[in-house]
Amino acid sequence: MDHTDRTDLSPPSAAREAIRDLARSTGTEHVPLDEASGRVLAERIEAGLDVPGFDRAALDGYALRAADTDGAGEGMDSADENELARLALVGTVRAGERPDVSVGEGEAVEISTGAVLPPGADAMVPVEQTERVSADEPSSSGDEEVRVEPILAAGDNVSPAGSDIAAGQRALGPGTRLTPREIGLLAALGTETVAVRSPPRVGIVSTGDELVPPGDPIDGRRGEIYDVNGVAIAAAVEAAGGDPVRYPHVGDDWEAMEAVLRTAADECDLVLSSGSTSAGALDVVYRLVDELGELLLHGVRIKPGKPMLVGRLDGTGYVGLPGYPVSAMTVFRTFVAPAIRAAAGQPAPRTATVTGRMAVDERFAEDRHRLVPVGLIEPATTTDEDSTDSEILEGHAAASSPPLVYPVDRGSGATTSLARADGVVEMPAATDRLAAGERVTVSLFSPSVRPPSLLVVGEDDPTVSRALDDLENPRYLSDGSRPALRSLAAGVPDVAVVAGPIEDGHDGRELTRFTREWGLLVPAGNPDEVAGVADLVDRDLSFVNRTADSGLRRQFDAELAAFASTPGRDRAAVVSAIDGVDIGLPGHESPARRVARGEADVGLGLRDSAGGDLSFVSLGEQPVRLLANPDRVGKLAIDQLIAAIDRRTGP
Amino acid sequence: MDHTDRTDLSPPSAAREAIRDLARSTGTEHVPLDEASGRVLAERIEAGLDVPGFDRAALDGYALRAADTDGAGEGMDSADENELARLALVGTVRAGERPDVSVGEGEAVEISTGAVLPPGADAMVPVEQTERVSADEPSSSGDEEVRVEPILAAGDNVSPAGSDIAAGQRALGPGTRLTPREIGLLAALGTETVAVRSPPRVGIVSTGDELVPPGDPIDGRRGEIYDVNGVAIAAAVEAAGGDPVRYPHVGDDWEAMEAVLRTAADECDLVLSSGSTSAGALDVVYRLVDELGELLLHGVRIKPGKPMLVGRLDGTGYVGLPGYPVSAMTVFRTFVAPAIRAAAGQPAPRTATVTGRMAVDERFAEDRHRLVPVGLIEPATTTDEDSTDSEILEGHAAASSPPLVYPVDRGSGATTSLARADGVVEMPAATDRLAAGERVTVSLFSPSVRPPSLLVVGEDDPTVSRALDDLENPRYLSDGSRPALRSLAAGVPDVAVVAGPIEDGHDGRELTRFTREWGLLVPAGNPDEVAGVADLVDRDLSFVNRTADSGLRRQFDAELAAFASTPGRDRAAVVSAIDGVDIGLPGHESPARRVARGEADVGLGLRDSAGGDLSFVSLGEQPVRLLANPDRVGKLAIDQLIAAIDRRTGP
């Protein structure tokens, strides 16, 4: 049943507005000051006391009467050194002490920074502008005197009581987000606990018979998959300032779904469901919304997000998100996160967006408003944490060039797209092209998303995979050698990893190369006594291959071609004689794992995968080349990668 | 005792390097996935299973054999509608179900998105490209057929097992910071708990006899102040990814300080102390460092931070920070936070810095490397959260103009400077001037610092103070009318609040004005029967005044001048006859509070402060004017402020 049709889809702005109106903040709670960082003040704060609470010495020195420094008397030239004020030292006040002495005419008291100005004093002089001498005429109060160089005015070098903030003054307004600065100010006011807004409680319900909670056993034959949205959306809710409440996932069972949604609506300020686009699930939600509340929007003129459902359940806001993780996160990021932030009183994070340049040309056929998942690439110039004396602050030279932006064109059903994409670029319906070099605004999936230090695409290779562990925040898209060369030609990756028979003509600059041993993986001890390709062709062995995109497969194909060229062999016959030659698996270990599970006799692979349950039959070595994008050869991370590879492949 | 002298101060870069080497990460801990957001992976993650775990239908439609769609036979024109493939419908597979049917030649199975491709099928066709019809010849398998429009290839609309990520492939590298995306990927892999780096434990010790923990009673006469640094630095440590451990603050008592520092060194990965610049405290630290570890640096060629101490206590890194909160936070931000982040494996936040333009000219006399606390001002153009269909993503139009930057020139001893400053601009020793308009990089005190929506300076006025509660994130520096006019002339504030007798000649554009009633605050019931200025002059009453910077004081001075101009009066005599006329207090309620505490008989103030223990003797009304910086009249927040004032002062 399709409840939406093109004509009554709502515009995206209406959806955003409707959702913003749904999320409500719930109230106020009191938290200790040391747990208040990041929270939002529920009320204004007026200073309850003066800070400082007393007239305070700003420096180490002497408290005195300013009038005593105005020369030795009227009409005298006080610049004359002989006429410097000489004051009798009558005591000492330290910080945290109540003065036990007062300052009379012609007297001074030694005082330390932060101490209470003693009675009688109205100014102080820093110790650097004085000289301590023996008194000409020792008196009862002591035998030392202080010579004071400057002429002082009342108040000099003294912070009067309340000068920092006075009792009754506005300290902080309602809605202030508390950072360490504001925490410090509240501490100065003696605050022990603080009234902050309660975060909105956001219920999260994943639906779908196929979902299994992470950690539980999974049965692929039943089409089970782990529930991704539950925990990912919960993390995103928290990042937006909400309090995520996860409910047990429900299948397409009507009663169960109704029970969970009613409970969530009762306990939360906003309910999000994701998944199950099945008619049954949608029907339950429709019926519930119909019975318990109102349907505000069904269907939004945007991709992804068309089937978005917005309404109320028993007065509680409800948003139905798509099931595919990338779609769910994109819709959440765009429509729901702002509403949660508004309800929580949290400002939009500054890093919600970055401006970048398109790395490639991108065309769009469909004239629907689109949210395009994109990846980010750092341009060639990078900064590191090394610093000079004139640039000791972090990131001083950063923010130089904008990052490059490329669409992540995997299907939205791919879970890993989440980790492949850094954010979303918005494409109005009228736009059908983003030209390479064009400036675009990327809305990041979360404020702490960072572009990878290096984008490496290509062959799934264990040496490269491990070498990348030495780098900070690289991204490795191991989709195969063939797509890597295409991608490199389009100018996207920093480095392409290409394995297999050498071909001329590529767009990269070769950085380094190494060889890897390839061959056939068989059960431990090689029970079938497999020796090479001939056994696959001539015997009844089930084989598992790699994808056609992999350099390993190309090497195997070349080996087959060589074998077929021997007298009495025919290429087509050779290929068709191998049981399973068309089963091309994605990862370099995938065939090996099938063999290890007893699901096949022989798998194409690398020596690296041998051991344990598997033996290895070597068929030779193949080169693996790292090709750099010529525009990015200056990147620091490229040098780091080469060094990491060399450490692993060197002599 | 001064342990530092100019000649052996270390360069800032040496201090930063030394501190970075001190902080060490401690190890690994395992956390549930739903608590892992923001944490840093301790080890690489390889996929332990294929995702998806089965060949998966990408859409709702029909599973079939691709070969069956290749026209009705060889040599035929398959575009001919009559020759569309017609397949017998033999069953259904839903998501989360194990297929109980297989697909033979000429057969199709209804399949829903995410379901397992049944045995025999190698492709699927989306429902939109099919038509369901009655079978011409009903068979045992059913009486429905599916007409399939497209010609399909094996694999079409199917996500093969492992195509998302294959078992054995690199999923995430060590050191990856987990955002909701990575959490989602880990969920897809079935991860229940994840090994993350333990945050470095950072011990925080505040020293000083004068410190009192927030919440405890305080005795201003003893010079006590609340401990600001303890909680503010703890919040900053947490923001940097550390685990703050606060210790009881210690005075200058040697044994106590030694005991606390030894305990902290034993329990933590890094120890920070702040405060007590007293010789006694420094001596304890020197002795401890000498006994237990090594002194790496004492004194850094930077302001603030000169007395910074860097060393090891029993092998644990130790940094002594300045006592003044702004200095402590500035030094922490610059030298310590990067070390904690590095130890925690947290990347420097992107918003650690923003680029702005100087709002004013600033000159520096001293040739020391300086970290200058600055405030930020949003330029005139602002964005709000309203959105159009073509700009629904947050912040799309933001990041337009850089913020304006002005030095916060209060003494670093002022606690409120913390809340007045947004970050720090670094000035190399060689620079003696920052010109207005010059671009500077501001290192924010914390990543979530936002420039205020409006910078209001001027008279401390209760109406303005409350009106600002209606605005989001304004900043109000209520230092008085006179400084406001100077500041407005320099181009700093958005709005100046000026109270008192009207003067010509100012640099602002008047936005609105209102009047407030001013006069004298006396104990409830006015026991002394104070009626006006004459009572202050002619009777023995103690009086408390406002600062000379306030418009209220100027009004009072004008009243005094008028009184002195009556026959038989003399200005100087009138003023000197008032006991306390020189005691100028900072806040509009400060005099009233002194009267309420019984410390004075009469205080200058506003009707607003009357009530409870205080009665009010009106002396008249005075205008309060809001003057806008002409460059900023377009700011949205200015309109909001005027509306908020009008709501409170309107008829």
Coordinates of C-alpha atoms in Angstrom, one line a residue, chain A residues 142 212 257 446 549:
Chain A
G142 CA 58.8 48.7 63.9
V212 CA 18.8 -8.4 15.5
M257 CA 4.5 -2.3 17.5
S446 CA 28.0 15.2 13.4
D549 CA 37.0 -5.6 -10.0

